[in-house]
Amino acid sequence: MSQAATLPDTSSPFGTYPAERLVRAAWRLADRHDLSRGLRKRIRGLVARVFKGPYDLEAEGLRFRIYPGENYDDRKILAKGRLPERKEHRLIAPYLGEGKVFVDVGANIGSYSVFAARSGAAVLAIEANPQTARKLSFNVEANELDTVRIVNSAVGPREDTLPLWQEPSNCGFATFVKDLTTGEWEGDWTATFVKVRPLTAIADEHGLTGIDVLKVDVEGFEDRVVLPFLRHADRSLWPRVILLETNCRPYWTEDCIAELASRGYGTTGRTNDNMVFELSA
């Protein structure tokens, strides 16, 4: 039976749950990619039962309260002692800083939002999962960042309420695409209905007049976030740079990449899971 999600502790001060040496060693073992995928999964299940978290630790000078038993990003931070998606961070870093605006759709626990806010950027962090949004809020407060606004909402093409599918071993991999819950990502998925809003409405509500970097990581729903926004937002609000998760591209209903190209976005970076697009002048 899958482990139930841990209720997040958002009241105890940072440092209450130190990650001791044994904890770090166990999660490094569970993250060893020289082991077979099946063996790694079995080890991870055992480690998650014994060392599920929470733990407080710093990675690259940033503070996080993590729950490695239930989130991939948390496991990576603990096992490697650094932020995940370092290549992606390097690709967007030149566009961040004082006076810049970063919009994070699918903010998870904040590895992008906290990174962007540390650079001085104003951040709008949007997270659909209420429990994950609470963890995100704690991490923002632990880093004493006052430039981050958190929106607990999903983003989609229209105002709606939809089932958000979640798997207890990786709450950061929540999705609206039910087909994604089988095959490679088969697990103990359950659905919770959440509010969905267009990005145009959220941007208007928060008074955005420009976006320097838009990051979208919503597990196969990226096309239904980005394309309606570009079709309905004033061109002055189009992001200069878009960091788009593409590893779930087969589940898109429309080809984001082709439409981005038709609207003047060129590809300026690529990693295993993401692509970066910049709007031509």
mmCIF file of C-alpha atoms in Angstrom:
data_model
loop_
_atom_site.group_PDB
_atom_site.id
_atom_site.type_symbol
_atom_site.label_atom_id
_atom_site.label_comp_id
_atom_site.label_asym_id
_atom_site.label_seq_id
_atom_site.Cartn_x
_atom_site.Cartn_y
_atom_site.Cartn_z
ATOM 1 C CA MET A 1 0.000 0.000 0.000
ATOM 2 C CA SER A 2 1.316 3.467 -0.844
ATOM 3 C CA GLN A 3 2.374 5.798 1.900
ATOM 4 C CA ALA A 4 -0.176 8.467 2.782
ATOM 5 C CA ALA A 5 0.884 12.066 2.340
ATOM 6 C CA THR A 6 2.324 13.738 5.403
ATOM 7 C CA LEU A 7 0.467 16.773 6.712
ATOM 8 C CA PRO A 8 2.942 19.630 6.287
ATOM 9 C CA ASP A 9 4.273 21.348 9.394
ATOM 10 C CA THR A 10 4.188 25.045 8.524
ATOM 11 C CA SER A 11 4.344 26.372 12.091
ATOM 12 C CA SER A 12 7.579 25.014 13.592
ATOM 13 C CA PRO A 13 10.590 27.240 12.900
ATOM 14 C CA PHE A 14 13.100 26.292 10.239
ATOM 15 C CA GLY A 15 15.769 24.047 11.787
ATOM 16 C CA THR A 16 13.316 21.978 13.826
ATOM 17 C CA TYR A 17 13.973 18.899 11.650
ATOM 18 C CA PRO A 18 17.691 18.522 10.881
ATOM 19 C CA ALA A 19 18.684 16.099 8.133
ATOM 20 C CA GLU A 20 21.224 13.890 9.883
ATOM 21 C CA ARG A 21 24.026 12.015 8.131
ATOM 22 C CA LEU A 22 22.150 8.685 8.101
ATOM 23 C CA VAL A 23 19.130 10.333 6.464
ATOM 24 C CA ARG A 24 21.263 11.848 3.713
ATOM 25 C CA ALA A 25 23.100 8.573 3.120
ATOM 26 C CA ALA A 26 19.849 6.623 2.836
ATOM 27 C CA TRP A 27 18.395 9.005 0.265
ATOM 28 C CA ARG A 28 21.647 9.079 -1.707
ATOM 29 C CA LEU A 29 21.388 5.297 -1.950
ATOM 30 C CA ALA A 30 17.764 5.556 -3.097
ATOM 31 C CA ASP A 31 18.834 8.004 -5.808
ATOM 32 C CA ARG A 32 21.652 5.909 -7.281
ATOM 33 C CA HIS A 33 21.096 5.684 -11.015
ATOM 34 C CA ASP A 34 23.675 2.946 -11.506
ATOM 35 C CA LEU A 35 21.071 0.617 -9.975
ATOM 36 C CA SER A 36 18.258 -0.828 -12.044
ATOM 37 C CA ARG A 37 15.046 1.154 -12.085
ATOM 38 C CA GLY A 38 13.150 -1.643 -10.320
ATOM 39 C CA LEU A 39 15.742 -2.020 -7.567
ATOM 40 C CA ARG A 40 15.946 1.743 -7.102
ATOM 41 C CA LYS A 41 12.158 1.892 -6.741
ATOM 42 C CA ARG A 42 12.178 -0.843 -4.069
ATOM 43 C CA ILE A 43 14.960 0.885 -2.135
ATOM 44 C CA ARG A 44 13.144 4.208 -2.409
ATOM 45 C CA GLY A 45 9.954 2.661 -1.019
ATOM 46 C CA LEU A 46 11.837 1.293 2.000
ATOM 47 C CA VAL A 47 13.729 4.531 2.638
ATOM 48 C CA ALA A 48 10.499 6.534 2.281
ATOM 49 C CA ARG A 49 8.858 4.504 5.030
ATOM 50 C CA VAL A 50 11.744 5.049 7.440
ATOM 51 C CA PHE A 51 12.908 8.560 6.493
ATOM 52 C CA LYS A 52 9.824 10.207 5.014
ATOM 53 C CA GLY A 53 10.464 13.649 6.501
ATOM 54 C CA PRO A 54 10.066 16.470 7.105
ATOM 55 C CA TYR A 55 13.688 17.653 7.136
ATOM 56 C CA ASP A 56 15.108 21.168 7.115
ATOM 57 C CA LEU A 57 18.211 21.853 5.075
ATOM 58 C CA GLU A 58 19.964 24.441 2.966
ATOM 59 C CA ALA A 59 20.805 23.926 -0.689
ATOM 60 C CA GLU A 60 22.870 26.512 -2.563
ATOM 61 C CA GLY A 61 22.264 28.956 0.262
ATOM 62 C CA LEU A 62 18.470 28.537 0.174
ATOM 63 C CA ARG A 63 16.317 27.025 2.902
ATOM 64 C CA PHE A 64 13.768 24.266 2.347
ATOM 65 C CA ARG A 65 11.579 22.094 4.523
ATOM 66 C CA ILE A 66 11.333 18.910 2.517
ATOM 67 C CA TYR A 67 9.303 15.694 2.557
ATOM 68 C CA PRO A 68 11.397 13.264 0.481
ATOM 69 C CA GLY A 69 8.986 10.369 0.936
ATOM 70 C CA GLU A 70 6.377 12.151 -1.150
ATOM 71 C CA ASN A 71 8.074 14.471 -3.635
ATOM 72 C CA TYR A 72 10.723 13.997 -6.332
ATOM 73 C CA ASP A 73 12.168 17.518 -5.973
ATOM 74 C CA ASP A 74 12.534 17.029 -2.219
ATOM 75 C CA ARG A 75 14.385 13.753 -2.785
ATOM 76 C CA LYS A 76 16.780 15.389 -5.228
ATOM 77 C CA ILE A 77 17.538 18.270 -2.869
ATOM 78 C CA LEU A 78 18.264 15.859 -0.017
ATOM 79 C CA ALA A 79 20.203 13.265 -2.017
ATOM 80 C CA LYS A 80 22.354 15.722 -3.974
ATOM 81 C CA GLY A 81 22.540 18.651 -1.563
ATOM 82 C CA ARG A 82 21.642 21.094 -4.327
ATOM 83 C CA LEU A 83 18.667 22.374 -6.257
ATOM 84 C CA PRO A 84 17.180 20.231 -9.023
ATOM 85 C CA GLU A 85 17.036 21.566 -12.617
ATOM 86 C CA ARG A 86 20.391 23.359 -12.392
ATOM 87 C CA LYS A 87 20.736 23.463 -16.177
ATOM 88 C CA GLU A 88 17.355 25.145 -16.470
ATOM 89 C CA HIS A 89 18.304 27.655 -13.774
ATOM 90 C CA ARG A 90 21.431 28.579 -15.711
ATOM 91 C CA LEU A 91 19.395 29.094 -18.889
ATOM 92 C CA ILE A 92 16.936 31.537 -17.313
ATOM 93 C CA ALA A 93 19.302 33.294 -14.888
ATOM 94 C CA PRO A 94 20.364 35.979 -17.426
ATOM 95 C CA TYR A 95 16.742 37.145 -17.662
ATOM 96 C CA LEU A 96 16.184 37.442 -13.903
ATOM 97 C CA GLY A 97 17.229 40.038 -11.353
ATOM 98 C CA GLU A 98 16.056 43.330 -9.883
ATOM 99 C CA GLY A 99 13.041 44.752 -11.688
ATOM 100 C CA LYS A 100 12.258 41.489 -13.510
ATOM 101 C CA VAL A 101 9.023 39.486 -13.253
ATOM 102 C CA PHE A 102 9.002 35.689 -13.023
ATOM 103 C CA VAL A 103 5.737 33.735 -13.290
ATOM 104 C CA ASP A 104 5.954 30.128 -12.126
ATOM 105 C CA VAL A 105 3.039 27.914 -13.201
ATOM 106 C CA GLY A 106 3.366 24.615 -11.369
ATOM 107 C CA ALA A 107 5.575 26.078 -8.650
ATOM 108 C CA ASN A 108 5.791 22.876 -6.561
ATOM 109 C CA ILE A 109 7.825 23.502 -3.381
ATOM 110 C CA GLY A 110 9.547 26.541 -4.870
ATOM 111 C CA SER A 111 12.901 25.436 -6.268
ATOM 112 C CA TYR A 112 12.384 27.859 -9.192
ATOM 113 C CA SER A 113 10.418 30.574 -7.373
ATOM 114 C CA VAL A 114 12.834 30.850 -4.453
ATOM 115 C CA PHE A 115 15.790 30.820 -6.861
ATOM 116 C CA ALA A 116 14.235 33.618 -8.937
ATOM 117 C CA ALA A 117 13.286 35.686 -5.884
ATOM 118 C CA ARG A 118 16.836 35.460 -4.533
ATOM 119 C CA SER A 119 18.005 37.142 -7.740
ATOM 120 C CA GLY A 120 15.737 40.091 -6.911
ATOM 121 C CA ALA A 121 12.913 39.263 -9.322
ATOM 122 C CA ALA A 122 9.270 39.733 -8.402
ATOM 123 C CA VAL A 123 7.675 36.272 -8.435
ATOM 124 C CA LEU A 124 4.115 35.082 -8.963
ATOM 125 C CA ALA A 125 4.149 31.421 -7.886
ATOM 126 C CA ILE A 126 1.079 29.425 -8.939
ATOM 127 C CA GLU A 127 0.487 25.962 -7.469
ATOM 128 C CA ALA A 128 -2.678 23.874 -7.860
ATOM 129 C CA ASN A 129 -2.177 21.359 -5.035
ATOM 130 C CA PRO A 130 -3.285 23.005 -1.739
ATOM 131 C CA GLN A 131 -0.908 20.959 0.396
ATOM 132 C CA THR A 132 2.046 21.640 -1.887
ATOM 133 C CA ALA A 133 1.129 25.337 -1.899
ATOM 134 C CA ARG A 134 1.416 25.345 1.906
ATOM 135 C CA LYS A 135 4.891 23.797 1.680
ATOM 136 C CA LEU A 136 5.819 26.413 -0.912
ATOM 137 C CA SER A 137 4.620 29.176 1.400
ATOM 138 C CA PHE A 138 6.748 27.841 4.256
ATOM 139 C CA ASN A 139 9.857 27.737 2.060
ATOM 140 C CA VAL A 140 9.283 31.302 0.882
ATOM 141 C CA GLU A 141 8.934 32.495 4.475
ATOM 142 C CA ALA A 142 11.969 30.485 5.623
ATOM 143 C CA ASN A 143 14.049 32.444 3.105
ATOM 144 C CA GLU A 144 12.514 35.764 4.206
ATOM 145 C CA LEU A 145 11.494 36.623 0.653
ATOM 146 C CA ASP A 146 8.985 39.447 0.360
ATOM 147 C CA THR A 147 8.859 39.548 -3.454
ATOM 148 C CA VAL A 148 6.912 36.289 -3.869
ATOM 149 C CA ARG A 149 3.134 36.146 -4.216
ATOM 150 C CA ILE A 150 1.581 32.665 -4.046
ATOM 151 C CA VAL A 151 -1.612 31.709 -5.853
ATOM 152 C CA ASN A 152 -3.228 28.401 -4.911
ATOM 153 C CA SER A 153 -4.945 27.645 -8.220
ATOM 154 C CA ALA A 154 -4.548 25.544 -11.308
ATOM 155 C CA VAL A 155 -4.156 27.190 -14.703
ATOM 156 C CA GLY A 156 -6.053 26.190 -17.821
ATOM 157 C CA PRO A 157 -7.889 27.517 -20.860
ATOM 158 C CA ARG A 158 -11.026 28.671 -18.997
ATOM 159 C CA GLU A 159 -12.637 29.015 -15.577
ATOM 160 C CA ASP A 160 -13.424 25.461 -14.522
ATOM 161 C CA THR A 161 -13.196 22.791 -11.844
ATOM 162 C CA LEU A 162 -11.258 19.684 -12.854
ATOM 163 C CA PRO A 163 -9.949 16.481 -11.239
ATOM 164 C CA LEU A 164 -6.274 16.825 -10.328
ATOM 165 C CA TRP A 165 -4.666 13.380 -10.275
ATOM 166 C CA GLN A 166 -2.026 12.848 -7.577
ATOM 167 C CA GLU A 167 0.302 9.991 -6.619
ATOM 168 C CA PRO A 168 1.500 9.862 -2.989
ATOM 169 C CA SER A 169 5.147 9.115 -3.788
ATOM 170 C CA ASN A 170 5.479 12.281 -5.919
ATOM 171 C CA CYS A 171 2.929 14.978 -5.140
ATOM 172 C CA GLY A 172 4.829 17.375 -7.408
ATOM 173 C CA PHE A 173 3.819 15.268 -10.400
ATOM 174 C CA ALA A 174 0.097 16.071 -10.179
ATOM 175 C CA THR A 175 -1.724 16.158 -13.518
ATOM 176 C CA PHE A 176 -5.058 16.832 -15.197
ATOM 177 C CA VAL A 177 -4.207 14.308 -17.919
ATOM 178 C CA LYS A 178 -5.677 10.994 -16.779
ATOM 179 C CA ASP A 179 -3.938 9.059 -19.572
ATOM 180 C CA LEU A 180 -0.612 10.000 -17.984
ATOM 181 C CA THR A 181 -1.454 7.995 -14.838
ATOM 182 C CA THR A 182 -0.921 4.641 -16.586
ATOM 183 C CA GLY A 183 2.036 2.944 -18.234
ATOM 184 C CA GLU A 184 5.392 4.482 -17.298
ATOM 185 C CA TRP A 185 3.871 6.487 -14.443
ATOM 186 C CA GLU A 186 1.427 3.895 -13.147
ATOM 187 C CA GLY A 187 0.819 4.148 -9.413
ATOM 188 C CA ASP A 188 -1.700 4.705 -6.659
ATOM 189 C CA TRP A 189 -3.329 7.770 -8.238
ATOM 190 C CA THR A 190 -6.350 9.542 -6.733
ATOM 191 C CA ALA A 191 -8.197 12.634 -7.932
ATOM 192 C CA THR A 192 -9.144 15.810 -6.088
ATOM 193 C CA PHE A 193 -11.234 18.495 -7.767
ATOM 194 C CA VAL A 194 -9.522 21.896 -7.888
ATOM 195 C CA LYS A 195 -10.288 25.339 -9.259
ATOM 196 C CA VAL A 196 -8.843 26.181 -12.686
ATOM 197 C CA ARG A 197 -8.365 29.719 -13.981
ATOM 198 C CA PRO A 198 -6.880 31.180 -17.175
ATOM 199 C CA LEU A 199 -3.458 32.764 -16.787
ATOM 200 C CA THR A 200 -4.827 35.981 -18.277
ATOM 201 C CA ALA A 201 -7.282 36.293 -15.369
ATOM 202 C CA ILE A 202 -4.596 35.597 -12.753
ATOM 203 C CA ALA A 203 -2.190 38.062 -14.370
ATOM 204 C CA ASP A 204 -4.883 40.750 -14.463
ATOM 205 C CA GLU A 205 -5.881 40.114 -10.849
ATOM 206 C CA HIS A 206 -2.287 40.639 -9.726
ATOM 207 C CA GLY A 207 -1.700 43.697 -11.889
ATOM 208 C CA LEU A 208 0.993 42.278 -14.118
ATOM 209 C CA THR A 209 1.981 44.569 -16.972
ATOM 210 C CA GLY A 210 4.877 42.496 -18.248
ATOM 211 C CA ILE A 211 6.489 39.083 -17.767
ATOM 212 C CA ASP A 212 10.200 38.516 -18.234
ATOM 213 C CA VAL A 213 10.190 34.744 -17.677
ATOM 214 C CA LEU A 214 7.224 32.369 -17.691
ATOM 215 C CA LYS A 215 7.945 28.836 -16.497
ATOM 216 C CA VAL A 216 5.267 26.176 -17.107
ATOM 217 C CA ASP A 217 5.578 22.680 -15.639
ATOM 218 C CA VAL A 218 2.140 21.053 -15.377
ATOM 219 C CA GLU A 219 2.622 17.457 -16.529
ATOM 220 C CA GLY A 220 1.130 17.310 -20.011
ATOM 221 C CA PHE A 221 -1.195 20.321 -19.616
ATOM 222 C CA GLU A 222 1.343 22.903 -20.785
ATOM 223 C CA ASP A 223 -0.384 23.572 -24.104
ATOM 224 C CA ARG A 224 -3.621 24.419 -22.310
ATOM 225 C CA VAL A 225 -1.801 26.984 -20.184
ATOM 226 C CA VAL A 226 0.453 28.713 -22.701
ATOM 227 C CA LEU A 227 -1.546 28.835 -25.927
ATOM 228 C CA PRO A 228 -4.779 30.355 -24.522
ATOM 229 C CA PHE A 229 -2.664 32.961 -22.758
ATOM 230 C CA LEU A 230 -0.856 34.015 -25.930
ATOM 231 C CA ARG A 231 -4.133 34.053 -27.871
ATOM 232 C CA HIS A 232 -5.988 36.263 -25.403
ATOM 233 C CA ALA A 233 -3.381 38.414 -23.641
ATOM 234 C CA ASP A 234 -2.219 41.728 -25.040
ATOM 235 C CA ARG A 235 1.113 41.320 -26.808
ATOM 236 C CA SER A 236 2.710 43.653 -24.235
ATOM 237 C CA LEU A 237 2.112 40.903 -21.660
ATOM 238 C CA TRP A 238 3.703 38.118 -23.698
ATOM 239 C CA PRO A 239 6.713 36.751 -21.805
ATOM 240 C CA ARG A 240 10.132 37.591 -23.133
ATOM 241 C CA VAL A 241 11.228 34.051 -22.265
ATOM 242 C CA ILE A 242 9.219 30.856 -21.779
ATOM 243 C CA LEU A 243 10.646 27.808 -20.013
ATOM 244 C CA LEU A 244 8.365 24.962 -21.026
ATOM 245 C CA GLU A 245 8.387 21.384 -19.769
ATOM 246 C CA THR A 246 8.337 19.113 -22.802
ATOM 247 C CA ASN A 247 8.857 15.619 -21.393
ATOM 248 C CA CYS A 248 5.063 15.071 -21.407
ATOM 249 C CA ARG A 249 4.645 16.519 -24.902
ATOM 250 C CA PRO A 250 2.863 13.388 -26.243
ATOM 251 C CA TYR A 251 -0.082 14.277 -23.987
ATOM 252 C CA TRP A 252 -0.567 17.757 -25.434
ATOM 253 C CA THR A 253 -3.689 18.348 -27.510
ATOM 254 C CA GLU A 254 -1.968 21.103 -29.547
ATOM 255 C CA ASP A 255 1.617 21.627 -30.661
ATOM 256 C CA CYS A 256 2.962 24.403 -28.454
ATOM 257 C CA ILE A 257 6.324 24.459 -30.167
ATOM 258 C CA ALA A 258 4.926 25.131 -33.637
ATOM 259 C CA GLU A 259 2.644 27.914 -32.412
ATOM 260 C CA LEU A 260 5.380 29.521 -30.359
ATOM 261 C CA ALA A 261 7.527 29.636 -33.495
ATOM 262 C CA SER A 262 4.677 31.196 -35.482
ATOM 263 C CA ARG A 263 4.374 33.934 -32.825
ATOM 264 C CA GLY A 264 8.039 34.870 -32.949
ATOM 265 C CA TYR A 265 9.542 32.653 -30.263
ATOM 266 C CA GLY A 266 12.848 31.015 -31.118
ATOM 267 C CA THR A 267 14.405 28.093 -29.263
ATOM 268 C CA THR A 268 17.392 29.267 -27.218
ATOM 269 C CA GLY A 269 17.967 26.333 -24.890
ATOM 270 C CA ARG A 270 17.098 22.700 -24.331
ATOM 271 C CA THR A 271 17.541 20.094 -21.587
ATOM 272 C CA ASN A 272 16.282 16.539 -21.210
ATOM 273 C CA ASP A 273 12.915 17.718 -19.877
ATOM 274 C CA ASN A 274 12.494 21.352 -20.889
ATOM 275 C CA MET A 275 12.914 23.878 -23.690
ATOM 276 C CA VAL A 276 13.552 27.618 -23.506
ATOM 277 C CA PHE A 277 11.998 30.025 -26.003
ATOM 278 C CA GLU A 278 12.776 33.740 -26.436
ATOM 279 C CA LEU A 279 10.550 36.271 -28.170
ATOM 280 C CA SER A 280 12.268 38.047 -31.028
ATOM 281 C CA ALA A 281 12.395 41.837 -30.795
#
